[in-house]
Coordinates of C-alpha atoms in Angstrom, one line a residue:
X147 CA 6.5 6.1 30.4
X148 CA 6.2 8.0 27.0
X149 CA 9.2 8.0 24.6
X150 CA 9.2 9.8 21.3
X151 CA 11.4 9.0 18.3
X152 CA 12.2 11.2 15.3
X153 CA 13.3 9.2 12.2
X154 CA 13.5 12.0 9.7
X155 CA 16.5 12.1 7.4
X156 CA 19.5 14.3 8.2
X157 CA 18.9 15.9 4.8
X158 CA 15.2 16.7 4.6
X159 CA 13.8 15.7 1.2
X160 CA 10.6 17.1 -0.1
X161 CA 7.6 14.8 -0.6
X162 CA 6.8 12.4 -2.0
X163 CA 10.4 11.1 -1.5
X164 CA 10.2 11.4 2.3
X165 CA 7.8 8.5 2.8
X166 CA 10.0 6.4 5.1
X167 CA 11.5 6.8 8.5
X168 CA 15.3 6.3 8.7
X169 CA 16.6 5.3 12.1
X170 CA 20.2 5.1 12.9
X171 CA 22.1 2.6 15.0
X172 CA 22.8 5.3 17.6
X173 CA 19.1 6.3 17.8
X174 CA 18.0 2.6 18.2
X175 CA 20.6 2.2 20.9
X176 CA 19.6 5.4 22.7
X177 CA 15.9 4.2 22.6
X178 CA 16.8 0.9 24.1
X179 CA 18.8 2.5 26.9
X180 CA 15.9 4.8 27.7
X181 CA 13.4 1.9 27.8
X182 CA 15.5 -0.3 30.1
X183 CA 16.1 2.5 32.6
X184 CA 13.2 1.4 34.9
X185 CA 13.8 -2.3 34.4
X186 CA 16.4 -2.2 37.2
X187 CA 13.4 -1.9 39.6
X188 CA 11.4 -5.1 39.1
X189 CA 8.7 -4.1 41.6
X190 CA 7.8 -0.9 39.8
X191 CA 4.7 -1.1 37.7
X192 CA 5.7 0.2 34.3
X193 CA 3.7 0.9 31.1
X194 CA 5.9 1.9 28.2
X195 CA 4.4 3.8 25.2
X196 CA 6.5 4.8 22.2
X197 CA 5.3 7.3 19.7
X198 CA 6.7 8.4 16.4
X199 CA 5.6 9.6 13.0
X200 CA 6.3 6.6 10.7
X201 CA 4.6 3.2 10.9
X202 CA 6.8 0.1 11.1
X203 CA 5.8 -0.8 7.6
X204 CA 7.3 2.5 6.3
X205 CA 10.4 2.5 8.5
X206 CA 13.7 1.5 7.0
X207 CA 16.4 -0.5 8.7
X208 CA 19.5 1.1 10.2
X209 CA 22.9 1.0 8.6
X210 CA 23.6 -2.4 10.2
X211 CA 20.1 -3.8 9.5
X212 CA 18.6 -3.2 13.0
X213 CA 14.9 -2.4 13.5
X214 CA 12.7 -1.2 16.2
X215 CA 10.5 -4.3 16.5
X216 CA 13.0 -6.3 18.4
X217 CA 13.7 -3.5 20.8
X218 CA 10.0 -2.9 21.5
X219 CA 9.3 -6.5 22.2
X220 CA 12.4 -7.1 24.3
X221 CA 11.8 -4.0 26.5
X222 CA 8.1 -4.8 27.0
X223 CA 6.6 -1.9 25.1
X224 CA 2.9 -1.9 25.3
X225 CA 2.1 0.1 22.2
X226 CA 3.7 2.1 19.5
X227 CA 1.6 5.1 18.3
X228 CA 2.3 6.4 14.8
X229 CA 0.8 8.7 12.2
X230 CA 1.9 9.5 8.7
X231 CA -1.0 7.9 6.8
X232 CA -3.6 10.5 7.8
X233 CA -6.4 7.9 8.0
X234 CA -6.5 7.8 4.2
X235 CA -6.5 4.0 4.0
X236 CA -8.6 3.2 7.1
X237 CA -9.4 4.7 10.5
X238 CA -8.6 1.3 12.1
X239 CA -4.9 0.7 11.3
X240 CA -4.0 -1.6 14.2
X241 CA -1.5 -4.4 14.2
X242 CA -0.3 -6.8 16.9
X243 CA 3.4 -7.5 16.4
X244 CA 4.4 -11.0 17.7
X245 CA 8.1 -11.7 18.0
X246 CA 9.0 -15.4 18.4
X247 CA 11.9 -16.5 20.5
X248 CA 12.5 -18.2 23.9
X249 CA 9.4 -16.3 25.0
X250 CA 6.6 -15.0 22.8
X251 CA 6.6 -11.2 23.1
X252 CA 4.0 -8.8 21.6
X253 CA 3.4 -5.1 21.2
X254 CA 0.6 -3.2 19.5
X255 CA 0.9 -0.6 16.8
X256 CA -1.9 1.9 16.5
X257 CA -2.1 4.6 13.8
X258 CA -3.4 7.8 15.2
X259 CA -5.4 9.0 12.2
X260 CA -5.5 12.6 11.2
X261 CA -6.5 15.8 13.0
X262 CA -5.8 18.3 10.3
X263 CA -8.3 17.0 7.7
X264 CA -10.4 14.3 9.5
X265 CA -10.6 15.9 12.9
X266 CA -9.9 12.6 14.6
X267 CA -8.9 12.7 18.3
X268 CA -7.7 9.8 20.4
X269 CA -8.2 9.4 24.1
X270 CA -5.6 7.0 25.6
X271 CA -6.0 5.5 29.1
X272 CA -3.7 3.3 31.2
X273 CA -5.4 1.3 33.9
X274 CA -2.9 -0.7 36.0
X275 CA -0.8 -1.4 33.0
X276 CA -3.6 -2.1 30.6
X277 CA -3.7 0.3 27.7
X278 CA -7.0 1.2 26.0
X279 CA -8.0 4.0 23.6
X280 CA -10.9 5.5 21.8
X281 CA -11.0 7.6 18.6
X282 CA -13.6 10.3 18.3
X283 CA -14.4 12.7 15.4
X284 CA -14.9 16.3 16.3
X285 CA -16.7 18.9 14.2
X286 CA -14.3 21.4 12.5
X287 CA -16.0 24.5 13.8
X288 CA -17.9 23.1 16.8
X289 CA -18.6 24.7 20.2
X290 CA -18.3 23.2 23.6
X291 CA -21.8 21.7 23.5
X292 CA -20.9 19.9 20.3
X293 CA -18.3 17.8 22.1
X294 CA -19.9 14.3 22.2
X295 CA -20.4 12.3 25.3
X296 CA -17.6 9.7 25.2
X297 CA -17.5 6.4 27.0
X298 CA -14.1 4.7 27.3
X299 CA -13.9 1.3 28.9
X300 CA -10.4 1.1 30.5
X301 CA -10.9 -2.4 31.9
X302 CA -11.5 -5.1 30.7
X303 CA -9.8 -4.1 27.4
X304 CA -10.9 -4.9 23.9
X305 CA -9.6 -8.4 23.1
X306 CA -9.4 -7.6 19.3
X307 CA -7.1 -4.5 19.4
X308 CA -5.6 -4.2 22.9
X309 CA -5.0 -7.5 24.6
X310 CA -1.5 -9.0 25.0
X311 CA 0.0 -12.2 26.2
X312 CA -0.2 -12.5 30.0
X313 CA 2.4 -14.1 32.2
X314 CA 1.5 -17.5 33.7
X315 CA 1.1 -16.1 37.2
X316 CA -1.2 -13.3 36.1
X317 CA -4.5 -13.0 38.1
X318 CA -7.7 -11.7 36.5
X319 CA -9.0 -8.5 38.0
X320 CA -12.4 -8.4 39.5
X321 CA -13.4 -4.8 38.5
X322 CA -14.8 -2.8 35.7
X323 CA -13.5 0.7 35.1
X324 CA -15.0 3.3 32.7
X325 CA -14.1 6.9 31.9
X326 CA -17.0 9.1 30.8
X327 CA -16.3 12.5 29.2
X328 CA -19.4 14.8 28.9
X329 CA -20.2 18.5 29.0
X330 CA -23.3 17.5 31.1
X331 CA -23.2 15.8 34.5
X332 CA -23.6 12.0 34.4
X333 CA -26.2 10.5 36.7
X334 CA -26.2 6.8 35.8
X335 CA -23.7 4.4 34.3
X336 CA -24.5 0.8 33.6
X337 CA -22.5 -2.1 32.1
X338 CA -24.0 -5.0 30.3
X339 CA -22.3 -8.3 29.5
X340 CA -23.6 -10.3 26.5
X341 CA -22.9 -13.9 25.5
X342 CA -22.3 -14.4 21.8
X343 CA -23.0 -18.1 22.1
X344 CA -26.5 -17.3 23.3
X345 CA -27.5 -14.9 20.5
X346 CA -25.9 -12.0 22.4
X347 CA -28.3 -12.3 25.2
X348 CA -27.5 -10.1 28.2
X349 CA -26.2 -12.3 31.0
X350 CA -25.4 -9.6 33.6
X351 CA -26.1 -6.0 34.2
X352 CA -23.7 -4.1 36.5
X353 CA -24.3 -0.6 37.9
X354 CA -21.2 1.5 38.1
X355 CA -20.5 4.1 40.7
X356 CA -18.3 7.2 40.6
X357 CA -14.9 6.2 41.9
X358 CA -14.0 7.5 45.4
X359 CA -10.8 9.1 44.2
X360 CA -12.4 10.6 41.1
X361 CA -13.1 14.3 40.6
X362 CA -15.5 16.2 38.4
X363 CA -12.8 16.7 35.8
X364 CA -11.8 13.0 35.9
X365 CA -15.1 11.1 35.8
X366 CA -14.0 7.5 36.5
X367 CA -16.8 5.0 37.2
X368 CA -16.1 1.5 38.6
X369 CA -17.7 -1.6 39.9
X370 CA -16.8 -5.0 41.2
X371 CA -17.7 -8.3 39.5
X372 CA -16.6 -11.9 39.5
X373 CA -14.2 -12.3 36.6
X374 CA -14.1 -16.0 37.0
X375 CA -17.6 -16.2 35.5
X376 CA -16.3 -15.0 32.2
X377 CA -13.3 -17.3 31.6
X378 CA -13.6 -18.9 28.2
X379 CA -11.6 -20.7 25.6
X380 CA -12.7 -18.1 23.0
X381 CA -11.5 -14.5 23.3
X382 CA -14.6 -13.2 21.6
X383 CA -17.4 -15.1 23.4
X384 CA -18.3 -12.4 26.0
X385 CA -19.0 -8.8 24.9
X386 CA -19.3 -5.7 27.0
X387 CA -21.2 -2.4 26.5
X388 CA -21.6 0.5 28.8
X389 CA -24.5 3.0 28.9
X390 CA -24.1 6.5 30.4
X391 CA -27.2 8.7 31.1
X392 CA -26.8 12.4 31.7
X393 CA -29.0 14.8 33.6
X394 CA -31.0 15.7 30.5
X395 CA -32.0 12.1 29.9
X396 CA -29.7 11.5 26.9
X397 CA -28.2 8.0 26.9
X398 CA -24.9 7.3 25.3
X399 CA -23.6 3.8 24.6
X400 CA -20.0 2.7 24.2
X401 CA -19.1 0.5 21.3
X402 CA -20.0 -3.2 21.8
X403 CA -16.7 -5.0 22.0
X404 CA -15.4 -8.5 23.1
X405 CA -13.2 -8.9 26.1
X406 CA -11.1 -11.7 27.6
X407 CA -10.4 -11.7 31.4
X408 CA -7.5 -14.0 30.6
X409 CA -5.8 -11.6 28.2
X410 CA -6.4 -13.7 25.1
X411 CA -6.5 -12.0 21.7
X412 CA -9.5 -12.2 19.4
X413 CA -9.3 -12.2 15.7
X414 CA -9.0 -8.7 14.3
X415 CA -10.6 -8.6 10.8
X416 CA -8.7 -6.4 8.4
X417 CA -9.3 -5.5 4.8
X418 CA -6.8 -6.5 2.2
X419 CA -5.8 -2.9 1.6
X420 CA -5.1 -2.4 5.3
X421 CA -2.9 -5.5 5.4
X422 CA -1.1 -4.3 2.3
X423 CA -0.3 -0.9 3.7
X424 CA 0.2 -1.7 7.4
X425 CA 1.4 -5.4 7.5
X426 CA 3.9 -5.4 4.6
X427 CA 7.5 -4.3 5.2
X428 CA 7.8 -2.1 2.2
X429 CA 11.5 -1.7 2.5
X430 CA 11.9 -5.3 1.4
X431 CA 8.9 -5.4 -0.9
X432 CA 10.0 -2.4 -2.9
X433 CA 12.9 -4.2 -4.6
X434 CA 10.7 -7.1 -5.5
X435 CA 8.1 -4.9 -7.2
X436 CA 10.8 -2.8 -9.0
X437 CA 13.0 -5.6 -10.3
X438 CA 10.0 -7.9 -11.3
X439 CA 8.8 -5.0 -13.5
X440 CA 12.3 -4.5 -14.9
X441 CA 12.6 -8.3 -15.6
X442 CA 9.2 -8.2 -17.3
X443 CA 10.4 -5.5 -19.7
X444 CA 13.7 -7.3 -20.3
X445 CA 11.8 -10.5 -21.3
X446 CA 9.4 -8.4 -23.4
X447 CA 12.4 -7.1 -25.4
X448 CA 14.6 -10.2 -25.6
X449 CA 12.2 -13.1 -25.9
X450 CA 10.9 -12.2 -29.4
X451 CA 14.4 -11.7 -30.7
X452 CA 15.4 -15.1 -29.4
X453 CA 12.3 -16.6 -30.8
X454 CA 12.9 -15.0 -34.2
X455 CA 16.4 -16.3 -34.2
X456 CA 15.1 -19.9 -34.1
X457 CA 11.7 -19.8 -35.9
X458 CA 11.4 -16.3 -37.5
X459 CA 12.5 -17.4 -41.0
X460 CA 11.0 -20.8 -40.8
X461 CA 7.9 -21.8 -42.6
X462 CA 6.5 -23.2 -39.3
X463 CA 6.2 -19.6 -37.8
X464 CA 4.4 -18.5 -40.9
X465 CA 1.9 -21.3 -40.5
X466 CA 1.6 -20.4 -36.8
X467 CA 0.9 -16.7 -37.5
X468 CA -1.5 -17.5 -40.3
X469 CA -3.5 -19.9 -38.0
X470 CA -4.3 -16.9 -35.8
X471 CA -6.6 -15.6 -38.6
X472 CA -7.9 -18.9 -39.8
X473 CA -11.3 -20.0 -38.5
X474 CA -10.1 -23.6 -37.9
X475 CA -10.0 -25.8 -34.9
X476 CA -6.2 -26.1 -35.3
X477 CA -5.8 -22.4 -35.0
X478 CA -8.0 -22.2 -31.9
X479 CA -6.1 -24.9 -30.1
X480 CA -2.9 -22.9 -30.1
X481 CA -3.3 -20.1 -27.5
X482 CA 0.5 -19.6 -27.2
X483 CA 0.6 -18.4 -30.8
X484 CA -1.2 -15.2 -29.8
X485 CA 1.4 -13.9 -27.3
X486 CA 4.3 -15.2 -29.4
X487 CA 2.9 -13.6 -32.6
X488 CA 2.3 -10.3 -30.6
X489 CA 5.9 -10.2 -29.3
X490 CA 7.5 -11.1 -32.6
X491 CA 5.5 -8.7 -34.8
X492 CA 5.7 -5.9 -32.1
X493 CA 9.5 -6.1 -32.1
X494 CA 10.2 -6.3 -35.9
X495 CA 11.0 -2.6 -36.2
X496 CA 14.7 -2.6 -35.4
X497 CA 15.0 1.2 -34.9
X498 CA 12.2 1.3 -32.3
X499 CA 13.4 -1.9 -30.6
X500 CA 16.9 -0.6 -30.2
X501 CA 15.5 2.7 -28.9
X502 CA 13.5 0.9 -26.3
X503 CA 16.5 -1.2 -25.2
X504 CA 18.6 2.0 -24.9
X505 CA 15.8 3.8 -23.0
X506 CA 15.5 0.9 -20.4
X507 CA 19.3 0.9 -20.0
X508 CA 19.3 4.7 -19.4
X509 CA 16.6 4.3 -16.7
X510 CA 18.8 1.7 -15.0
X511 CA 22.1 3.6 -15.2
X512 CA 21.5 7.3 -15.6
X513 CA 19.6 10.0 -13.7
X514 CA 15.9 10.3 -14.4
X515 CA 15.4 14.0 -13.8
X516 CA 16.6 17.1 -12.1
X517 CA 14.7 18.9 -9.3
X518 CA 14.7 20.9 -6.1
X519 CA 14.9 18.0 -3.7
X520 CA 15.2 19.9 -0.4
X521 CA 13.7 23.3 -0.9
X522 CA 12.4 25.7 -3.5
X523 CA 15.0 27.4 -5.7
X524 CA 17.9 25.8 -3.9
X525 CA 20.7 23.7 -5.6
X526 CA 19.4 21.2 -8.1
X527 CA 19.7 17.5 -7.3
X528 CA 19.4 14.5 -9.6
X529 CA 17.1 11.5 -9.0
X530 CA 17.9 8.0 -10.4
X531 CA 16.5 4.6 -9.7
X532 CA 19.0 4.3 -6.8
X533 CA 17.9 7.6 -5.1
X534 CA 18.8 11.2 -4.9
X535 CA 22.3 12.7 -5.4
X536 CA 22.5 15.9 -3.4
X537 CA 25.2 18.4 -2.7
X538 CA 24.2 20.2 0.5
X539 CA 25.0 23.9 0.6
X540 CA 28.4 24.6 2.0
X541 CA 29.4 21.0 1.7
X542 CA 31.7 19.8 -1.2
X543 CA 30.8 16.2 -0.6
X544 CA 27.9 14.8 -2.6
X545 CA 25.4 12.6 -0.8
X546 CA 24.4 9.6 -2.9
X547 CA 21.5 7.3 -2.7
X548 CA 19.5 9.6 -0.5
X549 CA 15.8 8.8 0.0
X550 CA 16.0 5.1 -0.5
X551 CA 13.6 3.4 -0.5
X552 CA 11.5 6.6 -0.4
X553 CA 11.9 7.0 -4.1
X554 CA 9.5 4.1 -4.6
X555 CA 6.7 6.7 -4.6
X556 CA 8.3 8.0 -7.9
X557 CA 9.9 5.0 -9.5
X558 CA 7.0 2.5 -9.1
X559 CA 4.3 4.7 -10.5
X560 CA 6.5 5.7 -13.4
X561 CA 7.6 2.1 -14.2
X562 CA 4.2 0.6 -13.8
X563 CA 1.9 3.4 -15.2
X564 CA 4.2 5.0 -17.8
X565 CA 7.1 2.8 -19.0
X566 CA 5.3 -0.6 -19.0
X567 CA 2.2 0.7 -20.8
X568 CA 4.4 2.5 -23.2
X569 CA 6.2 -0.6 -24.3
X570 CA 3.0 -2.6 -24.6
X571 CA 1.3 0.2 -26.7
X572 CA 4.3 0.3 -29.0
X573 CA 4.2 -3.4 -29.5
X574 CA 0.4 -3.3 -30.0
X575 CA 0.6 -0.6 -32.7
X576 CA 3.4 -2.4 -34.6
X577 CA 1.6 -5.7 -34.4
X578 CA -1.6 -4.2 -35.6
X579 CA 0.1 -2.7 -38.6
X580 CA 1.8 -6.1 -39.4
X581 CA -1.6 -7.9 -39.1
X582 CA -3.2 -5.5 -41.5
X583 CA -0.6 -5.5 -44.2
X584 CA 0.7 -9.1 -44.0
X585 CA -2.3 -11.3 -43.8
X586 CA -5.6 -11.9 -45.7
X587 CA -8.8 -10.6 -44.3
X588 CA -10.8 -12.4 -41.8
X589 CA -13.7 -12.6 -44.2
X590 CA -11.5 -14.4 -46.7
X591 CA -10.1 -16.7 -44.1
X592 CA -13.6 -17.7 -43.0
X593 CA -14.4 -18.7 -46.5
X594 CA -11.4 -21.0 -46.8
X595 CA -11.7 -24.7 -47.1
X596 CA -10.2 -26.8 -44.4
X597 CA -8.2 -29.6 -45.6
X598 CA -7.4 -32.9 -43.9
X599 CA -4.3 -31.5 -42.2
X600 CA -6.4 -28.8 -40.4
X601 CA -5.1 -25.9 -42.5
X602 CA -7.3 -23.6 -44.6
X603 CA -7.1 -23.5 -48.4
X604 CA -8.0 -19.9 -49.3
X605 CA -10.5 -19.3 -52.1
X606 CA -8.6 -16.6 -53.9
X607 CA -8.8 -16.4 -57.6
X608 CA -5.7 -15.8 -59.6
X609 CA -6.8 -12.3 -60.3
X610 CA -7.1 -11.5 -56.6
X611 CA -4.7 -8.7 -55.5
X612 CA -3.4 -7.7 -52.1
X613 CA -5.5 -4.5 -52.3
X614 CA -8.6 -6.5 -52.9
X615 CA -7.9 -8.8 -50.0
X616 CA -7.3 -6.1 -47.5
X617 CA -10.5 -4.1 -48.3
X618 CA -14.0 -4.7 -47.0
X619 CA -14.2 -6.5 -43.6
X620 CA -10.4 -6.2 -43.2
X621 CA -10.5 -2.4 -43.3
X622 CA -13.5 -2.3 -40.9
X623 CA -11.7 -4.6 -38.5
X624 CA -8.6 -2.5 -38.7
X625 CA -10.5 0.7 -38.1
X626 CA -12.0 -0.7 -34.9
X627 CA -8.7 -2.0 -33.7
X628 CA -7.0 1.3 -34.5
X629 CA -9.6 3.3 -32.7
X630 CA -9.2 1.0 -29.7
X631 CA -5.4 1.5 -29.7
X632 CA -5.7 5.3 -30.2
X633 CA -8.1 5.4 -27.2
X634 CA -5.5 3.5 -25.2
X635 CA -2.9 6.0 -26.3
X636 CA -5.1 8.9 -25.1
X637 CA -5.6 7.3 -21.7
X638 CA -1.9 6.7 -21.5
X639 CA -1.2 10.3 -22.4
X640 CA -3.6 11.5 -19.7
X641 CA -1.9 9.4 -17.0
X642 CA 1.6 10.5 -18.2
X643 CA 0.6 14.2 -18.0
X644 CA -0.9 13.7 -14.5
X645 CA 2.3 12.0 -13.3
X646 CA 4.5 14.7 -14.8
X647 CA 2.5 17.5 -13.2
X648 CA 2.6 15.8 -9.9
X649 CA 6.4 15.4 -9.9
X650 CA 6.7 18.9 -11.4
X651 CA 4.7 20.4 -8.5
X652 CA 6.9 18.5 -6.0
X653 CA 10.3 19.3 -7.4
X654 CA 9.9 22.2 -9.8
X655 CA 8.2 22.1 -13.2
X656 CA 11.1 23.9 -14.9
X657 CA 14.0 21.5 -14.1
X658 CA 11.8 18.4 -14.3
X659 CA 10.6 19.5 -17.8
X660 CA 14.2 19.6 -19.0
X661 CA 14.8 16.0 -18.2
X662 CA 14.9 13.9 -21.4
X663 CA 14.5 10.4 -19.9
X664 CA 11.6 11.3 -17.7
X665 CA 9.7 13.8 -19.8
X666 CA 10.7 13.8 -23.4
X667 CA 11.3 10.1 -24.2
X668 CA 7.7 8.6 -23.6
X669 CA 5.8 11.0 -25.8
X670 CA 8.5 10.9 -28.5
X671 CA 8.5 7.1 -28.6
X672 CA 4.7 7.0 -28.8
X673 CA 4.4 9.7 -31.5
X674 CA 7.1 8.0 -33.6
X675 CA 5.4 4.6 -33.4
X676 CA 2.0 6.2 -34.3
X677 CA 3.6 7.7 -37.4
X678 CA 5.3 4.5 -38.4
X679 CA 2.3 2.3 -37.8
X680 CA 0.0 4.2 -40.1

């Protein structure tokens, strides 16, 4: 039984703000009714496959908070096939969902990959309720002879990516089934079983014969074996590989894979990026990422002002800040002075500080930019941190918060790659200026005498002036620091332009370019700070 689901939004948004599937309560209920249709006949052997575009990690909850996972597990879905990621992250995006309850229920989620760019094709087989698949890559402009000979083992299934929990009364099958696709006739098919505890030594070799009910267009090969011989505590002890020989003498081997006749699941090793993309429920993770970034910026703005209120005019702060430049053990034992000094000196310019506070408030409360959200040259819509505000054609009612959490593809890169680096660069430029004009040179500091209290007594003559102190090594150090900060500003500008062009291509360069908060504010703040920090 194959059931397809369509979770696109009622108002179709243009990418990248169409990254999530949006099911409704009615759609989830209809799917559940469809899946339970055959449950009234308990004797019928049923295999349920659901396919849709969006992975579960990029599927939002319905209006009442319902999700597909509980329906799939309750209605004994074997696998959910999805796409959307185009095999960009990995060609093995597989996940076993386990739902705890009175009974442990499971279903597999398999990403299909991409045909348009990667030319990936999946062969799916169902053998008496056991689902198996094989992904193959075809040439973009190949002929019939270029189709590779393909060997798909339909039973026993791969214990890493296909096994599920078996019922207690389940009996192991005593057969091996293999489907072989080839443009040339197959004359011999052999299966070999290997024992991983014995250095993968072959323990049995089983010849397979063409099934009696198989035709030339459906080459199914099968054989009998004693499955009891391969019962094991480990689901990855025994491994199976099948070799197919065609009439031209070319031998093709299947992928060596573990199996479990008891239906146990072996460990599926996954990369951290795969787990991040496919295992994380991004609908819930998005607010965590967004508001943690906002809280960081709020702390960056408020903490120095609170600190200045208590110690800014106190002589202790001046000793702290001076100790940063002093080559003394006392100064080196105070690592907290570095970030505190950076925050305080970076926020001393009241005009820029108030401008940054106002800018952050605008990002939280006001629209970010205008753009063509649904189609080219249609009515303009506005995007804010809460989503899109759209007025559909012929409808006087505005639709608010459209594309949530899809807008994370816009908000998170902008907050993490533009806004946060902008704030840090502004603080760095102002702190660097304060360090240059307010404190003696490092060379002078290093020639100071350290008294008993751990502080330096500077060897400055009465005739020493501020200009004499700040020349020499101090000027060289400032030049190097300034060059480093200017290089960071250049990198930031490049990232900002790339981000602006990407959003402009998606929603129209014209309307996006007229958006003050999104386009004008970052370069204006940076240019002003560069001028004031000279």
